């Protein structure tokens, strides 16, 4: 018996979501009285640090560099069977979402994607209705696949690093050919971002976004926007947050010139702290905010940037 | 080309989210329903565009009770050629996916389309389960797709960027923003929808291993703290000392 955790390596490194999955899996393993085994695809370099989040073993396999869901899920299912795993834990990332269902079918397991807390007995919770409610799922059977929503728990590195061991598995051939991969380096993608600066129609036009970018830069934050802003092409589609865009749960969400429509709130209201800058005292967003600043964003945003610069310089 | 589009019914985006029966059931009272936006705006419309260009037919499939016919008719009004409703409560993603895979396997489907997620249960589960049950490749979060002959070239969203992939039919795809532009059904479409076939089939029994037991609604925020716009140093101090987020 064991809990098998799939730790996703991004260009050979483990981001916070991988650490969270390991931490979650290790907590779960001690809850059910078994060991936590990390499995990762790649050459195992950098994987030793994952031991410190509570895993007792770290396994790697380097047979395939493919991110195709058929290949990755086959490798994980084989590792799970080798580990005699009762639980498979993974991150609720783009890759995680494309493989969780496949693994559940292969293992004939129950499936919960996007869990926001550790299981309690045979149930586990996750956010539903775009964060407007939390559902408790009852799990049956003896095998379970759970993917963990990003920023749901704070991983603590309290244990010792581990020594990665290579295991042999059969990687099926992929039927998907990657032609090109375009990623922006140096920017934390929105679903993983801990700090987000977002702006809406109150910006009047794309030419005014410099002040938002400046604010994001001092904070080291990722930029986001409301839907009409992306729809009119002021900002790229991948910045659109909300019920029909990216759902995020950063530690800090700063919204400037966004009214706070229900569909916008649905994708951001799980943020830990929300700051709203708006010139309309009736803007619904103030009701969902922790801190509000009433006034013209074109005055306030540069002042906030300056105050942050001063703070960072200290 | 036979294109199967999975459509789901979800509460309208401004619907009040509340629960009954000891918080075990979604309270449907006064709730308006819509077709899940990702299914309608992107998956269905792209399937219709492909049919218009390459020929073939678009079949909409839904797993649910007769009250779902309203969103199925809308799919027909937008341009699907026929529809299937599998007559059962969608109790789990495994249940839903099994019914869809059963239909797709016996009907020579080239591409199965899903939305990237539903806006109610936010699972992103059905498409990947269907793909596994059919042993097909699965391309998630597709934001562009061209089909030439037997091969599709697809751009998909990945964290922090996009990936371009090639895959041969048949395969399963989940649709994200960008794949198509929303279409509003016109009068002719609405009239024609009434005459298009909507076939009801009975579901296969499935052992659902994860089902919802109860719901809770998170507590609302405390009163907002208003900060003097002339004193952004105070906001920075609060973010650092009180909220501890910077
Ligand atoms: C099915 C459906 C799905 C949707 N999904 C989403 C979604 O995922 N995400 C999303 O964002 N929206 C979504 N919407 C749209 C949503 O309903 C709102 O229309 C949208 O969020 C409004 O964007 P906004 O706040 O930028 O613009 P507006 O509502 O126009 O608000 C602009 C705000 O800026 C303020 N402002 C203007 N000038 C200044 C200034 N100089 N200084 C300070 N403040 C200023 C105004 O007071 C106002 O509050 C959806 C709608 C539907 C019907």
PDB file of C-alpha atoms and ligand atoms in Angstrom, chain A residues 199-204 225-229 240-246 256-265 277-280 283-284 295-298, chain B residues 12-13 34 37-38 41 119, ligand 1:
ATOM      1  CA  UNK A 199      -7.607  45.882 -14.950  1.00  0.00           C
ATOM      2  CA  UNK A 200     -10.877  46.397 -16.765  1.00  0.00           C
ATOM      3  CA  UNK A 201     -12.773  48.724 -19.030  1.00  0.00           C
ATOM      4  CA  UNK A 202     -12.067  51.616 -16.678  1.00  0.00           C
ATOM      5  CA  UNK A 203      -8.640  51.768 -18.359  1.00  0.00           C
ATOM      6  CA  UNK A 204     -10.282  53.407 -21.403  1.00  0.00           C
ATOM      7  CA  UNK A 225      -8.001  41.559 -17.218  1.00  0.00           C
ATOM      8  CA  UNK A 226     -11.785  41.438 -17.389  1.00  0.00           C
ATOM      9  CA  UNK A 227     -13.580  39.738 -20.241  1.00  0.00           C
ATOM     10  CA  UNK A 228     -14.608  42.781 -22.329  1.00  0.00           C
ATOM     11  CA  UNK A 229     -10.988  43.910 -22.272  1.00  0.00           C
ATOM     12  CA  UNK A 240      -9.069  36.976 -19.161  1.00  0.00           C
ATOM     13  CA  UNK A 241     -10.088  35.890 -15.671  1.00  0.00           C
ATOM     14  CA  UNK A 242     -13.561  35.000 -14.457  1.00  0.00           C
ATOM     15  CA  UNK A 243     -16.203  32.374 -14.851  1.00  0.00           C
ATOM     16  CA  UNK A 244     -15.541  31.972 -18.569  1.00  0.00           C
ATOM     17  CA  UNK A 245     -11.839  32.729 -18.345  1.00  0.00           C
ATOM     18  CA  UNK A 246      -9.074  31.562 -16.067  1.00  0.00           C
ATOM     19  CA  UNK A 256      -8.399  48.513 -11.112  1.00  0.00           C
ATOM     20  CA  UNK A 257     -11.324  49.812 -13.171  1.00  0.00           C
ATOM     21  CA  UNK A 258     -13.271  46.553 -12.947  1.00  0.00           C
ATOM     22  CA  UNK A 259     -16.905  46.799 -11.823  1.00  0.00           C
ATOM     23  CA  UNK A 260     -16.999  43.332 -10.226  1.00  0.00           C
ATOM     24  CA  UNK A 261     -19.772  41.653 -12.233  1.00  0.00           C
ATOM     25  CA  UNK A 262     -20.837  38.294 -10.842  1.00  0.00           C
ATOM     26  CA  UNK A 263     -19.119  36.415 -13.685  1.00  0.00           C
ATOM     27  CA  UNK A 264     -15.870  38.234 -12.988  1.00  0.00           C
ATOM     28  CA  UNK A 265     -16.080  37.604  -9.245  1.00  0.00           C
ATOM     29  CA  UNK A 277      -9.606  50.555  -7.071  1.00  0.00           C
ATOM     30  CA  UNK A 278     -12.709  52.136  -8.584  1.00  0.00           C
ATOM     31  CA  UNK A 279     -14.177  55.632  -8.936  1.00  0.00           C
ATOM     32  CA  UNK A 280     -17.754  54.463  -8.455  1.00  0.00           C
ATOM     33  CA  UNK A 283     -19.263  49.341  -7.844  1.00  0.00           C
ATOM     34  CA  UNK A 284     -20.282  45.821  -6.737  1.00  0.00           C
ATOM     35  CA  UNK A 295     -11.052  57.388  -6.833  1.00  0.00           C
ATOM     36  CA  UNK A 296      -9.487  57.756 -10.244  1.00  0.00           C
ATOM     37  CA  UNK A 297      -7.227  54.816 -11.055  1.00  0.00           C
ATOM     38  CA  UNK A 298      -5.034  57.018 -13.244  1.00  0.00           C
TER      39      UNK A 298
ATOM     40  CA  UNK B  12     -27.140  30.750 -15.903  1.00  0.00           C
ATOM     41  CA  UNK B  13     -24.073  32.722 -14.769  1.00  0.00           C
ATOM     42  CA  UNK B  34     -28.119  27.703 -20.277  1.00  0.00           C
ATOM     43  CA  UNK B  37     -20.665  28.406 -22.526  1.00  0.00           C
ATOM     44  CA  UNK B  38     -17.552  26.439 -23.525  1.00  0.00           C
ATOM     45  CA  UNK B  41     -19.560  29.142 -27.947  1.00  0.00           C
ATOM     46  CA  UNK B 119     -19.090  26.303 -15.236  1.00  0.00           C
TER      47      UNK B 119
HETATM   48  C1  LIG C   1     -22.179  34.265 -19.749  1.00  0.00           C
HETATM   49  C2  LIG C   1     -21.275  35.378 -19.324  1.00  0.00           C
HETATM   50  C3  LIG C   1     -19.986  35.076 -18.920  1.00  0.00           C
HETATM   51  C4  LIG C   1     -19.104  36.096 -18.518  1.00  0.00           C
HETATM   52  N1  LIG C   1     -17.859  35.756 -18.098  1.00  0.00           N
HETATM   53  C5  LIG C   1     -17.016  36.745 -17.661  1.00  0.00           C
HETATM   54  C6  LIG C   1     -15.717  36.435 -17.178  1.00  0.00           C
HETATM   55  O1  LIG C   1     -15.287  35.285 -17.172  1.00  0.00           O
HETATM   56  N2  LIG C   1     -14.917  37.447 -16.760  1.00  0.00           N
HETATM   57  C7  LIG C   1     -15.325  38.758 -16.765  1.00  0.00           C
HETATM   58  O2  LIG C   1     -14.540  39.628 -16.360  1.00  0.00           O
HETATM   59  N3  LIG C   1     -16.548  39.078 -17.224  1.00  0.00           N
HETATM   60  C8  LIG C   1     -17.397  38.115 -17.677  1.00  0.00           C
HETATM   61  N4  LIG C   1     -18.626  38.462 -18.149  1.00  0.00           N
HETATM   62  C9  LIG C   1     -18.928  39.908 -18.337  1.00  0.00           C
HETATM   63  C10 LIG C   1     -19.372  40.603 -17.062  1.00  0.00           C
HETATM   64  O3  LIG C   1     -20.774  40.448 -16.928  1.00  0.00           O
HETATM   65  C11 LIG C   1     -19.052  42.105 -17.128  1.00  0.00           C
HETATM   66  O4  LIG C   1     -19.667  42.657 -18.270  1.00  0.00           O
HETATM   67  C12 LIG C   1     -17.565  42.408 -17.184  1.00  0.00           C
HETATM   68  O5  LIG C   1     -16.868  41.729 -16.173  1.00  0.00           O
HETATM   69  C13 LIG C   1     -17.347  43.911 -17.014  1.00  0.00           C
HETATM   70  O6  LIG C   1     -15.983  44.217 -17.226  1.00  0.00           O
HETATM   71  P1  LIG C   1     -15.354  45.531 -16.562  1.00  0.00           P
HETATM   72  O7  LIG C   1     -15.563  45.485 -15.115  1.00  0.00           O
HETATM   73  O8  LIG C   1     -13.961  45.639 -17.084  1.00  0.00           O
HETATM   74  O9  LIG C   1     -16.166  46.709 -17.260  1.00  0.00           O
HETATM   75  P2  LIG C   1     -17.329  47.622 -16.690  1.00  0.00           P
HETATM   76  O10 LIG C   1     -18.424  46.837 -16.107  1.00  0.00           O
HETATM   77  O11 LIG C   1     -17.622  48.589 -17.764  1.00  0.00           O
HETATM   78  O12 LIG C   1     -16.663  48.361 -15.473  1.00  0.00           O
HETATM   79  C14 LIG C   1     -15.674  49.327 -15.578  1.00  0.00           C
HETATM   80  C15 LIG C   1     -15.437  49.863 -14.171  1.00  0.00           C
HETATM   81  O13 LIG C   1     -14.366  50.782 -14.195  1.00  0.00           O
HETATM   82  C16 LIG C   1     -14.662  51.869 -13.340  1.00  0.00           C
HETATM   83  N5  LIG C   1     -13.899  53.018 -13.821  1.00  0.00           N
HETATM   84  C17 LIG C   1     -14.026  53.683 -15.000  1.00  0.00           C
HETATM   85  N6  LIG C   1     -13.101  54.669 -15.091  1.00  0.00           N
HETATM   86  C18 LIG C   1     -12.386  54.625 -13.958  1.00  0.00           C
HETATM   87  C19 LIG C   1     -11.305  55.401 -13.455  1.00  0.00           C
HETATM   88  N7  LIG C   1     -10.759  56.400 -14.161  1.00  0.00           N
HETATM   89  N8  LIG C   1     -10.812  55.092 -12.241  1.00  0.00           N
HETATM   90  C20 LIG C   1     -11.335  54.066 -11.499  1.00  0.00           C
HETATM   91  N9  LIG C   1     -12.365  53.316 -11.942  1.00  0.00           N
HETATM   92  C21 LIG C   1     -12.878  53.584 -13.151  1.00  0.00           C
HETATM   93  C22 LIG C   1     -16.152  52.042 -13.428  1.00  0.00           C
HETATM   94  O14 LIG C   1     -16.646  52.683 -12.270  1.00  0.00           O
HETATM   95  C23 LIG C   1     -16.624  50.585 -13.562  1.00  0.00           C
HETATM   96  O15 LIG C   1     -16.912  50.041 -12.300  1.00  0.00           O
HETATM   97  C24 LIG C   1     -19.527  37.455 -18.550  1.00  0.00           C
HETATM   98  C25 LIG C   1     -20.827  37.754 -18.955  1.00  0.00           C
HETATM   99  C26 LIG C   1     -21.702  36.738 -19.338  1.00  0.00           C
HETATM  100  C27 LIG C   1     -23.083  37.109 -19.744  1.00  0.00           C
END
